[in-house]
Short mmCIF file of C-alpha atoms and ligand atoms in Angstrom, two decimals:
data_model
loop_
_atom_site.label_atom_id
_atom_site.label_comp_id
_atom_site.label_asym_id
_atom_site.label_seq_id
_atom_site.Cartn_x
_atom_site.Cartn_y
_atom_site.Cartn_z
CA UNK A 138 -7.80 169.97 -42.74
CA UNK A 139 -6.51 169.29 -39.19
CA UNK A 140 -6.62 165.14 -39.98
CA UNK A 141 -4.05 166.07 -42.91
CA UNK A 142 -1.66 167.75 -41.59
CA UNK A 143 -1.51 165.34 -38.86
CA UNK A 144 -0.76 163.35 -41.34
CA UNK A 145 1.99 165.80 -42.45
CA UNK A 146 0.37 165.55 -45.97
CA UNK A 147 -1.88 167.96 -47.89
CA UNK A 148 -3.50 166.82 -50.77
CA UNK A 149 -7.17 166.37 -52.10
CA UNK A 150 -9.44 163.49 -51.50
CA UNK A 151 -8.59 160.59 -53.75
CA UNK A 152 -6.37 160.54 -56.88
CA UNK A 153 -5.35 164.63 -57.59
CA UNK A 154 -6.59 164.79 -61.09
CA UNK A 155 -8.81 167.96 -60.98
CA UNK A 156 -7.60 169.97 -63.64
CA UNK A 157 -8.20 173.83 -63.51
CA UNK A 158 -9.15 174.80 -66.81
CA UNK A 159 -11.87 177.64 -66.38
CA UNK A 160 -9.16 180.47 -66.67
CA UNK A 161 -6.22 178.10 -68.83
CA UNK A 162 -6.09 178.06 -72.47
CA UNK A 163 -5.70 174.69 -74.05
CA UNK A 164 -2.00 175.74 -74.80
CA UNK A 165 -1.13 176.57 -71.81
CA UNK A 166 0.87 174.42 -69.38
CA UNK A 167 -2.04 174.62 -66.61
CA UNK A 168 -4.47 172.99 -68.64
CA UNK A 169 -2.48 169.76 -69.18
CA UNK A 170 -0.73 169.66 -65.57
CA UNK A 171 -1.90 167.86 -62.46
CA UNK A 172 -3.52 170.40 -59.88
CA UNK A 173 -3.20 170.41 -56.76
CA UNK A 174 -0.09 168.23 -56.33
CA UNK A 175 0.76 165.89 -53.90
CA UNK A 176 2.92 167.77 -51.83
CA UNK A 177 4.78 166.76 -48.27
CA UNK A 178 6.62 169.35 -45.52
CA UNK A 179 10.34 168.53 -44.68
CA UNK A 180 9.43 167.00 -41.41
CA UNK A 181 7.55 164.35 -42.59
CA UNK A 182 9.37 161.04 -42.15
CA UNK A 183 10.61 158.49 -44.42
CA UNK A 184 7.89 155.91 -43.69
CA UNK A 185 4.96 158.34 -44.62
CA UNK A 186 6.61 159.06 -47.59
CA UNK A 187 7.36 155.82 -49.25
CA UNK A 188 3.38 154.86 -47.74
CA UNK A 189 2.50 157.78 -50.19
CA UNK A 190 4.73 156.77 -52.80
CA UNK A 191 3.95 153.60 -53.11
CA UNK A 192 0.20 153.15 -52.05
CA UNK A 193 -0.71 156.01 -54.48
CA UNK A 194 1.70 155.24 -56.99
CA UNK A 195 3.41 158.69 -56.65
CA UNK A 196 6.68 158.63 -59.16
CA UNK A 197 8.01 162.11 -57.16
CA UNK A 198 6.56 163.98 -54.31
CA UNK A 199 6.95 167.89 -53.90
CA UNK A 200 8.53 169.56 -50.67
CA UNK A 201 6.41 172.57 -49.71
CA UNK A 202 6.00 174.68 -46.65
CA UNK A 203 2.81 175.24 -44.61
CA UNK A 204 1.59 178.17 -46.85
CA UNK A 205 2.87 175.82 -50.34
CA UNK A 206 6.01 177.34 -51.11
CA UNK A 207 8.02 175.25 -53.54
CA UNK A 208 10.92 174.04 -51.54
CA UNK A 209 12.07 170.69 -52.71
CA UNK A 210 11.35 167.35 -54.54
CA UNK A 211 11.63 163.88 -53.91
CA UNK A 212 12.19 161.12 -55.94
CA UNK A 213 12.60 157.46 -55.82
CA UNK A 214 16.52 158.32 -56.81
CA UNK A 215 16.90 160.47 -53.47
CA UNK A 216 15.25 158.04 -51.60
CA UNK A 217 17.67 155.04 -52.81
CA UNK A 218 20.61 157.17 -52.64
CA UNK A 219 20.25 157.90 -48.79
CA UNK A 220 20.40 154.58 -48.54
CA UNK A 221 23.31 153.52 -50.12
CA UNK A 222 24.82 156.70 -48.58
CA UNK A 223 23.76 155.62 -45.20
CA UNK A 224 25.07 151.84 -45.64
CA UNK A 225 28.43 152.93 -46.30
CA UNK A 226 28.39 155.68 -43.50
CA UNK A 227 27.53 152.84 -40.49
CA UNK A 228 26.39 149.59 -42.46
CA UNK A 229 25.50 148.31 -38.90
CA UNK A 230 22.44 150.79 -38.70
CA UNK A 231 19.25 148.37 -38.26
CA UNK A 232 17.03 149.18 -41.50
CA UNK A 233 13.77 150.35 -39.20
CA UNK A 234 15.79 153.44 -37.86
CA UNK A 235 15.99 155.16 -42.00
CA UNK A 236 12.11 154.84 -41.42
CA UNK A 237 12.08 158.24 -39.28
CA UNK A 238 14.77 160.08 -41.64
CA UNK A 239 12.64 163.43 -42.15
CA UNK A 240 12.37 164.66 -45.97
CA UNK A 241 14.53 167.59 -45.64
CA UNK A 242 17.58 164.98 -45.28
CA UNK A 243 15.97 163.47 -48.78
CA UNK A 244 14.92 166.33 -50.97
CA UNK A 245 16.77 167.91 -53.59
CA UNK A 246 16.27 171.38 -54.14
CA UNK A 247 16.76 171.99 -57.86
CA UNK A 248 13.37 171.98 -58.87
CA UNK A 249 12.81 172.58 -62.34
CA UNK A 250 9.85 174.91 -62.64
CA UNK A 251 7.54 176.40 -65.32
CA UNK A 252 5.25 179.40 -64.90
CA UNK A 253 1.05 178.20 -65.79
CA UNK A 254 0.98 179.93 -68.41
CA UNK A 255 3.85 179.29 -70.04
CA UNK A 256 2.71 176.95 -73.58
CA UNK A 257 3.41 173.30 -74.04
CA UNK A 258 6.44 173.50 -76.44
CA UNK A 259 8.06 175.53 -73.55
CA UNK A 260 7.72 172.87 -71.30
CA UNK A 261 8.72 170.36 -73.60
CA UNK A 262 11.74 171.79 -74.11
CA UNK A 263 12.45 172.62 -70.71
CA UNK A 264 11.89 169.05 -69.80
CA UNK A 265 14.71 167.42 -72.82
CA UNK A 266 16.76 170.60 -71.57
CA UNK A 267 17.05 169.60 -68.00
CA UNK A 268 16.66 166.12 -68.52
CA UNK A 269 13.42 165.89 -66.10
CA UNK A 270 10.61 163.47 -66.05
CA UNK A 271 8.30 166.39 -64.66
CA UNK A 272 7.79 169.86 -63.92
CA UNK A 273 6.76 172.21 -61.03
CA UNK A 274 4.04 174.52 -62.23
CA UNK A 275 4.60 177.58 -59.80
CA UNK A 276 3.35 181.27 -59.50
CA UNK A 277 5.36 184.39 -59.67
CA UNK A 278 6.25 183.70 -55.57
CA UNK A 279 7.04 180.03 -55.99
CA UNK A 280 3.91 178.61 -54.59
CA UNK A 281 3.33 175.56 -55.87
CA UNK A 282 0.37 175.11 -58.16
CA UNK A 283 0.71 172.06 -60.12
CA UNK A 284 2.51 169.08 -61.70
CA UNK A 285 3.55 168.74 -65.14
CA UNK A 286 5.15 165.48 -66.05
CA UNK A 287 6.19 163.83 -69.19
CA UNK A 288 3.46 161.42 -69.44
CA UNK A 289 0.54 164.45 -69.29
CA UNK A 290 2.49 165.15 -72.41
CA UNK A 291 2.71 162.29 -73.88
CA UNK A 292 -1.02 161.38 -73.31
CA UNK A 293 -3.13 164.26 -73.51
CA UNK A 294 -1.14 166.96 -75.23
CA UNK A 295 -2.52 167.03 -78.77
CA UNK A 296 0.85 166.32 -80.27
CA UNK A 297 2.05 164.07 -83.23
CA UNK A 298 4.76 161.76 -83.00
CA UNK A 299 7.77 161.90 -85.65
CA UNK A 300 7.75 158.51 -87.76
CA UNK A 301 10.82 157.04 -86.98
CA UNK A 302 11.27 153.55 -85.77
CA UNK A 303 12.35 152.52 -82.34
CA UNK A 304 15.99 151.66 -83.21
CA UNK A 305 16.59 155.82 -84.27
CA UNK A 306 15.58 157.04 -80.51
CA UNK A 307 16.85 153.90 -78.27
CA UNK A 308 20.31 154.35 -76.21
CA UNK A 309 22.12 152.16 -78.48
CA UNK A 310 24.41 150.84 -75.20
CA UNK A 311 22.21 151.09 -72.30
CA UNK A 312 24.37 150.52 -68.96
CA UNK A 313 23.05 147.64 -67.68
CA UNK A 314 23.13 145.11 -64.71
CA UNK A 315 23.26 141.31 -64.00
CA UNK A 316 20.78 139.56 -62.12
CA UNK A 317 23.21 138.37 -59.53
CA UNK A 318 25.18 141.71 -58.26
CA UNK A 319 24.43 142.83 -54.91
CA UNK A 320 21.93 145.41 -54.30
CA UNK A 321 25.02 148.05 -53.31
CA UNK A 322 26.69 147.03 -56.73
CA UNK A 323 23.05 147.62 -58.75
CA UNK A 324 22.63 151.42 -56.98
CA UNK A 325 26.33 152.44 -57.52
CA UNK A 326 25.66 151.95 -60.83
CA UNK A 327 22.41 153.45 -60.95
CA UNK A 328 23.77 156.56 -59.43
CA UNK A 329 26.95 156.94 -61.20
CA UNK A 330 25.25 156.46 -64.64
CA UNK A 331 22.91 159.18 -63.87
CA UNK A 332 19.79 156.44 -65.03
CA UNK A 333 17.49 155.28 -62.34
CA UNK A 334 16.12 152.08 -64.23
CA UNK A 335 18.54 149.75 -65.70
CA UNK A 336 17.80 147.03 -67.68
CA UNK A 337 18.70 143.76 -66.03
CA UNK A 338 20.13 140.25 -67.59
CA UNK A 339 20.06 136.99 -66.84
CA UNK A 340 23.11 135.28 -68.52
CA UNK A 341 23.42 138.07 -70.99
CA UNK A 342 19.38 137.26 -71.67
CA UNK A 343 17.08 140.89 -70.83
CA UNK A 344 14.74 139.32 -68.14
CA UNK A 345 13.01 142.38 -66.37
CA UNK A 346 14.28 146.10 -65.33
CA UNK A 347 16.19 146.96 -62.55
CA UNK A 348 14.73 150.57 -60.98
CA UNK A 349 15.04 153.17 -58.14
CA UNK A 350 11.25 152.75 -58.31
CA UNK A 351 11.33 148.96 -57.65
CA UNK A 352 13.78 149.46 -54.59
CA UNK A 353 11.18 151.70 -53.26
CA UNK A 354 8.20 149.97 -54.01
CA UNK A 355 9.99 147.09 -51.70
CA UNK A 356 11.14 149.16 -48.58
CA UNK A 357 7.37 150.51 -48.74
CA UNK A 358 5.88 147.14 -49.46
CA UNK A 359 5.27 143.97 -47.31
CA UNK A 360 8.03 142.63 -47.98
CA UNK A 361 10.34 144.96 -46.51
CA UNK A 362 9.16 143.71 -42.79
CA UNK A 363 10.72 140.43 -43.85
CA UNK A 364 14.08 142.45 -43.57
CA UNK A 365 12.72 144.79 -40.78
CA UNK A 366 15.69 142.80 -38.08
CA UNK A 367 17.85 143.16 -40.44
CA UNK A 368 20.80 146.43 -40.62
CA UNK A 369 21.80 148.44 -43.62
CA UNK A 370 24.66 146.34 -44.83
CA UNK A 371 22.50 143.35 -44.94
CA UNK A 372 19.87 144.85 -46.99
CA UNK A 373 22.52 146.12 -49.02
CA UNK A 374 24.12 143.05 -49.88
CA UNK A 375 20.43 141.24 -51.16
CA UNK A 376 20.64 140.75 -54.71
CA UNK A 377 19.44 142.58 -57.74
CA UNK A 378 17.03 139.89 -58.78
CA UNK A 379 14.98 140.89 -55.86
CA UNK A 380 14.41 144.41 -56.81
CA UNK A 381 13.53 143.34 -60.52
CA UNK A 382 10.64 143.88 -62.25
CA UNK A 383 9.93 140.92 -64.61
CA UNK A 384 7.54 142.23 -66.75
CA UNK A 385 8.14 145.43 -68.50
CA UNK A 386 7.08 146.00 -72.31
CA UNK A 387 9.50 144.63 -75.05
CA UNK A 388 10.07 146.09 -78.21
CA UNK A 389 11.33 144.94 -81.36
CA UNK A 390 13.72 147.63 -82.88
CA UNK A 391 12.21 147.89 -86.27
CA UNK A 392 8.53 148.91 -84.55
CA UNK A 393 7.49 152.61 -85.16
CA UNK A 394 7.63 155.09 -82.30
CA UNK A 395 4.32 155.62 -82.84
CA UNK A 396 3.27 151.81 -82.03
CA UNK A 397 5.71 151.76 -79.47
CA UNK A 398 4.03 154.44 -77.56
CA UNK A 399 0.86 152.83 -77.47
CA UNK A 400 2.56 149.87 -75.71
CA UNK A 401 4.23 151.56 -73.44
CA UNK A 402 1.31 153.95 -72.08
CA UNK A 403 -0.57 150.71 -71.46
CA UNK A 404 2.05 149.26 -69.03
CA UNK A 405 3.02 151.05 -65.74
CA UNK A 406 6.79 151.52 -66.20
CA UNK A 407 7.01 154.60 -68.89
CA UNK A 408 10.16 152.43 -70.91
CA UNK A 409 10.94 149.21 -72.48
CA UNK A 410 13.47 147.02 -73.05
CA UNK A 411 14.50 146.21 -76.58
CA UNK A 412 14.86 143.18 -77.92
CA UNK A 413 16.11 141.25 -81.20
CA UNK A 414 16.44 137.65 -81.45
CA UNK A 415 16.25 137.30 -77.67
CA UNK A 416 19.15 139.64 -77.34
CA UNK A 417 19.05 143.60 -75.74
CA UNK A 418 19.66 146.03 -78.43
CA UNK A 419 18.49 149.35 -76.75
CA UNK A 420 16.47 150.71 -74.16
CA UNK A 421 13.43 152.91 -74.69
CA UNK A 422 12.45 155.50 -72.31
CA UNK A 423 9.40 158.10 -72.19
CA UNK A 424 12.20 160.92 -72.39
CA UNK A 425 13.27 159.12 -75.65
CA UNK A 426 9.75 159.57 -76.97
CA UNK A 427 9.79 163.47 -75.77
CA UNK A 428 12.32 163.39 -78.12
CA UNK A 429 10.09 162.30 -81.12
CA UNK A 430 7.35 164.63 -80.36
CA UNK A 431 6.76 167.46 -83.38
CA UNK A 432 6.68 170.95 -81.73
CA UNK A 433 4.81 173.57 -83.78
CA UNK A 434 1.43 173.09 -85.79
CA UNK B 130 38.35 143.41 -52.91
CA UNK B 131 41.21 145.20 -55.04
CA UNK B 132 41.42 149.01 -56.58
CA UNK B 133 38.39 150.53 -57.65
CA UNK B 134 37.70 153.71 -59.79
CA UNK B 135 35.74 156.62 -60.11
CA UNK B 136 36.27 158.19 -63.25
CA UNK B 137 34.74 162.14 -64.74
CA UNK B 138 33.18 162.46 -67.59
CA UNK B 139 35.83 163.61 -69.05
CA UNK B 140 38.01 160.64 -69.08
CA UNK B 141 36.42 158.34 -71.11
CA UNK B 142 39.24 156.97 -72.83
CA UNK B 143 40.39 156.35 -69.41
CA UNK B 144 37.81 154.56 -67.82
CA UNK B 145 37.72 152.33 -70.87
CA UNK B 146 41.21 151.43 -70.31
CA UNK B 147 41.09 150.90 -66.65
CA UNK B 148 38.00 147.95 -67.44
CA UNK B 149 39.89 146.28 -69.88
CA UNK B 150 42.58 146.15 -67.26
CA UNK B 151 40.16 144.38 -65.23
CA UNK B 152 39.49 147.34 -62.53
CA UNK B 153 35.99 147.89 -61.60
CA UNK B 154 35.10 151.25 -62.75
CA UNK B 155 32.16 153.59 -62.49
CA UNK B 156 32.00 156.14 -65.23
CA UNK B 157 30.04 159.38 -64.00
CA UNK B 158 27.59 160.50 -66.35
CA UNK B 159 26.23 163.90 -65.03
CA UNK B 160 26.50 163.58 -61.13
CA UNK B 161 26.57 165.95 -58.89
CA UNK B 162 29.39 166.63 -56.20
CA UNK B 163 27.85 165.58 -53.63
CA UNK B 164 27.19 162.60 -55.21
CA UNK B 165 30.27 162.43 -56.73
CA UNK B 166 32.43 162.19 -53.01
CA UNK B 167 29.55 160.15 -51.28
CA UNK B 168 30.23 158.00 -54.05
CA UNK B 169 33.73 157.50 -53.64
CA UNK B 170 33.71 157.77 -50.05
CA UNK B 171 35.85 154.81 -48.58
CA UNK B 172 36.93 152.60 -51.60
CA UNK B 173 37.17 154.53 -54.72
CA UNK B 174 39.78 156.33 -56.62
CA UNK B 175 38.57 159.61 -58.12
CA UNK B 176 39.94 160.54 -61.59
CA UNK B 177 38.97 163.77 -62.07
CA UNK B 178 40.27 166.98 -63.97
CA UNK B 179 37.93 169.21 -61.43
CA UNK B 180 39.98 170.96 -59.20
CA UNK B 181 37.20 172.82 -56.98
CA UNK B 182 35.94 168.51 -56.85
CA UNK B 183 39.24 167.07 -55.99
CA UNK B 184 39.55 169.79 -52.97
CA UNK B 185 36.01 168.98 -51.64
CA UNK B 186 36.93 165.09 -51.91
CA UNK B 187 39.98 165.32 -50.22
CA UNK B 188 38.57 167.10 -47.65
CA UNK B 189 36.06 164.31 -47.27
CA UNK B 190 38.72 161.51 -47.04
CA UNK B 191 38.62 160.31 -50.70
CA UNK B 192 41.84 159.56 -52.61
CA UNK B 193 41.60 161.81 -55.56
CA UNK B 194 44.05 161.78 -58.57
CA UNK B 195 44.22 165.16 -60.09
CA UNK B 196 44.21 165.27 -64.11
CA UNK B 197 44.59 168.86 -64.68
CA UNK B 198 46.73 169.23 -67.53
CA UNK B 199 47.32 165.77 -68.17
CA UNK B 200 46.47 164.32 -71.93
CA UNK B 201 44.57 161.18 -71.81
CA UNK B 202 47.55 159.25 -71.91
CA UNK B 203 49.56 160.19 -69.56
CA UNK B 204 46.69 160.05 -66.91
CA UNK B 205 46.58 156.53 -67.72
CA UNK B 206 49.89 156.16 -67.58
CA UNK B 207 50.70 157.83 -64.36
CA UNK B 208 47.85 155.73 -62.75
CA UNK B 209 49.64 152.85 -63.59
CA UNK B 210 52.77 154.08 -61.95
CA UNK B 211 51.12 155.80 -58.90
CA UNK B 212 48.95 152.53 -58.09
CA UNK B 213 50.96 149.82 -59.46
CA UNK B 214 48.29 148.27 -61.85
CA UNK B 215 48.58 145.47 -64.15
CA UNK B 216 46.24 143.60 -66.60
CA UNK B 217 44.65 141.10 -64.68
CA UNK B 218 43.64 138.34 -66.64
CA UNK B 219 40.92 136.51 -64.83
CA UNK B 220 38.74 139.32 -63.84
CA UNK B 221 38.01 141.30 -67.50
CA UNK B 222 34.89 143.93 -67.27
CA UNK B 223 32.58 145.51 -70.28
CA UNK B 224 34.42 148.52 -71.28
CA UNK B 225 30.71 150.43 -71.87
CA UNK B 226 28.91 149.01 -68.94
CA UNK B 227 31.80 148.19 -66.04
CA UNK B 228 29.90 144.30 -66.01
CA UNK B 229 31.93 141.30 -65.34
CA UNK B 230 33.11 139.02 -68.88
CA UNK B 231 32.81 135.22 -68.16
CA UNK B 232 34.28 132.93 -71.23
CA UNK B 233 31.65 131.68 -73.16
CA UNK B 234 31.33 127.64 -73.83
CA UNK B 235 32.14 126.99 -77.17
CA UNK B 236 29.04 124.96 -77.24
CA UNK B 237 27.09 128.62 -76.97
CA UNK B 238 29.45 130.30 -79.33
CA UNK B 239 28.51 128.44 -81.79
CA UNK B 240 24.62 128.93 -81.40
CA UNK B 241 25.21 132.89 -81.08
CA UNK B 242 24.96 134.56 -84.53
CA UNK B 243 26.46 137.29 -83.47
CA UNK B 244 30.11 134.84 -82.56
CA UNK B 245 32.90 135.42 -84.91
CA UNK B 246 33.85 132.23 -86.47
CA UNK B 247 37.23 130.97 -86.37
CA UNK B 248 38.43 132.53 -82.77
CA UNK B 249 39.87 131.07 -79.96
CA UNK B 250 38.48 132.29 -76.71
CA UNK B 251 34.94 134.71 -76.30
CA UNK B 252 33.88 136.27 -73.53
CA UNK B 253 30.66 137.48 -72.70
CA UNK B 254 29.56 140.24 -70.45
CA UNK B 255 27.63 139.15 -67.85
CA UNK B 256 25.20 142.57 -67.18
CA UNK B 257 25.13 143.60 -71.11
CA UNK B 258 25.34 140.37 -72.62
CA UNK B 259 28.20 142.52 -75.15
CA UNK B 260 30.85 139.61 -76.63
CA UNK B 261 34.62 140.43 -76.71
CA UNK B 262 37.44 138.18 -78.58
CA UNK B 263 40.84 138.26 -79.71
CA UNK B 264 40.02 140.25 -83.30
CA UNK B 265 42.32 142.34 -84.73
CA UNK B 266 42.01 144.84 -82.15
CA UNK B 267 43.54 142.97 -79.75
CA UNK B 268 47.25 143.44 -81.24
CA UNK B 269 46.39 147.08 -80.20
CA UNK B 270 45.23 146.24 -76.87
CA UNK B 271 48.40 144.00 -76.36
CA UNK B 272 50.99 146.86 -77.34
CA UNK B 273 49.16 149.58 -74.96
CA UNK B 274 49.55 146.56 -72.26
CA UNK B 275 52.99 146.58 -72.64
CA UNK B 276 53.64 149.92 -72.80
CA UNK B 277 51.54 150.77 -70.07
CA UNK B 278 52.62 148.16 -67.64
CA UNK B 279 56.32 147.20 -69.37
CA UNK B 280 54.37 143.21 -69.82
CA UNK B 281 52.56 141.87 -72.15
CA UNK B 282 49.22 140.14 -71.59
CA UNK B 283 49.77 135.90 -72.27
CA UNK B 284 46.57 135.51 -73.48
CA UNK B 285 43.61 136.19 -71.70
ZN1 LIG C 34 28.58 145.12 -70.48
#
């Protein structure tokens, strides 16, 4: 106990994936959420984050105090918007000093929560309501208890998916980026669009997916140290194609949802680009597919 | 660099306007305010019909051009007057996505089945890949030129 929070981190041993079912019924939100959550306190840095984030493949992080009351969450969003915040604030910052930027300067604090045993169409609904990829599962005083997200839904709720094709639940006019825009350019869009993955072209050719979790996946990578002399402006101005992801799953627009979901589940990215004729027609997203999932018996 | 834009959600019409006059524009698509000024901070005009937004952005330093009351036209319109702007031909954007258009060879045109036949110049956006020519909606597009700005467009 003493190791982690020296860390500044409380979590379980090894991926959280306990689930507490003795005392949940299978409807019930608990039985399908993560428990115990990853969770960090406000005072933990920048650096440990993204080494959590990235190294465990975390998509969001919780803020919660010493006794795990809910106070914030973290995404990769927050995480990229400091940055271009900071970069416009004093572009000559060197890129090592954002390392030590404590979480409370990070989090957001409209958390959407769910009670545990609140059922699954609740938080299904809650989710398209608020347009969130996940859910805090909290007790009557707000201490944390668990994680809901979209993809526990997706995977192990016993659901069925409506039968439309892929072309009825795309965005029809995704906002997109080119390949060669600056960094800056790439998360001014991001942010102002309210979408943190954008699909990205290549002389008006989809080639890969443009995504707050890419940018953080770099600054917590090895690559990053390549930049480490380098100061916020100069980071700023690397290009797009260096925070793409090349490989995400590609859909034709006449597939059924139902096919499509079984594509996308088996690649890490929850959303797909798709294609026609080597052109983009839409974009895909697990949120879409929350869409297409039949509430009710 | 040259004017840039920050435009609500609820001036649609007029972000779409500003891009095909060739002004970068980011269209906000729920944003909070904080977002919203940090944003803008420095080098963006905010359009916005928000009062309680525009005082907070002010307050920050951002030049904020207050809608309130204003039809869709006449926003436009007074933009125009207030900042001088003018349809500038060599720098087009994507009206949906804000991306640069380059021309597209008429080599390429011709291989794209999506190319209207029989027109002069295409352009191509370079983040959507979205094609643009001179159809019939361009007549439209010329008139609101004029009567915005008082010239029309030569050809671009
Ligand atoms: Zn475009």
């Amino acid at each position: 106990m003493s190791k982690d929070r020296e860390k500044g981190l409380r979590y379980m041993k090894g991926r959280p994936r306990k689930r507490v079912q003795s005392y949940s019924s299978p409807s019930s939100v608990l039985y399908y959420a993560t428990s115990p959550p990853l969770s960090v306190t406000k005072t933990t840095p920048l650096s440990r984050l993204l080494e959590t984030m990235v190294a465990r493949g975390f998509r969001r992080v919780f803020v919660a105090t010493a006794s795990g009351l809910l106070e914030g969450i973290v995404t990769p969003m927050e995480i990229v918007k400091h940055l271009l915040w900071k970069s416009r604030e004093s572009p000559g910052t060197p890129v090592m000093d954002i390392m030590s930027t404590p979480v409370a300067r990070l989090m957001r604090k409209d958390v959407v929560s769910i009670g545990p045993s609140e059922s699954m169409s609740e938080s299904i609904i809650l989710m398209k309501k608020n347009s969130v990829n996940s859910l805090a599962v909290v007790d009557k005083s707000n201490r944390l208890k668990a994680v809901l997200t979209v993809r526990d839904v997706l995977e192990r709720f016993n659901y069925s998916l409506e039968s439309g094709f892929v072309k009825d639940y795309m965005s029809k006019s995704p906002v997109c980026i080119s390949i060669d825009r600056s960094l800056r350019e790439g998360v001014e869009t991001m942010v102002s669009s309210g979408h943190r993955r954008l699909p990205c072209l290549e002389k008006s050719k989809p080639v890969g997916l443009f995504s707050s979790r890419s940018i953080v996946r770099f600054l917590g990578g090895r690559e990053f140290f390549k930049h480490a002399g380098e100061t916020l402006g100069e980071l700023m101005s690397l290009s797009v194609v260096d925070f793409t992801v090349r490989d995400p799953p590609v859909l034709d627009p006449q597939v059924r949802m139902t096919e499509a979901w079984e594509m996308v589940k088996r690649s890490s990215y929850g959303s797909a680009l798709v294609v026609k004729s080597g052109s983009l027609e839409g974009f895909l997203t697990e949120m879409d597919f929350l869409k297409a999932v039949r509430i009710g018996p | 660099m040259g004017l840039r834009f920050l435009v609500d959600s609820m001036h649609g019409y007029v972000a779409k306007w500003l891009r095909i006059m060739g002004y970068d524009t980011l269209y906000l698509n729920s944003v909070n305010d904080e977002d919203i000024v940090q944003l803008a901070l420095g080098d963006r005009v905010l359009v916005t019909s928000d009062e309680e937004l525009a005082k907070i952005a002010e307050k920050r330093g951002v030049e904020v051009f207050l809608t309130k009351g204003l039809t869709e036209e006449e926003v436009l319109r007074l933009l125009v007057e207030r900042f001088k702007l003018f349809f500038q031909e060599d720098s087009l954007r994507c009206t949906v996505c804000n991306g640069e258009l380059e021309p597209l060879p008429p080599e390429e045109a011709e291989k794209n089945p999506e190319a209207p036949k029989n027109v002069d110049l295409l352009w191509r956006c370079k983040s959507c890949g979205k094609l643009y020519w001179r159809g019939s909606h361009w007549r439209n597009i010329s008139r609101q030129i004029l009567k915005l700005t008082g010239s029309e467009p030569s050809h671009a």
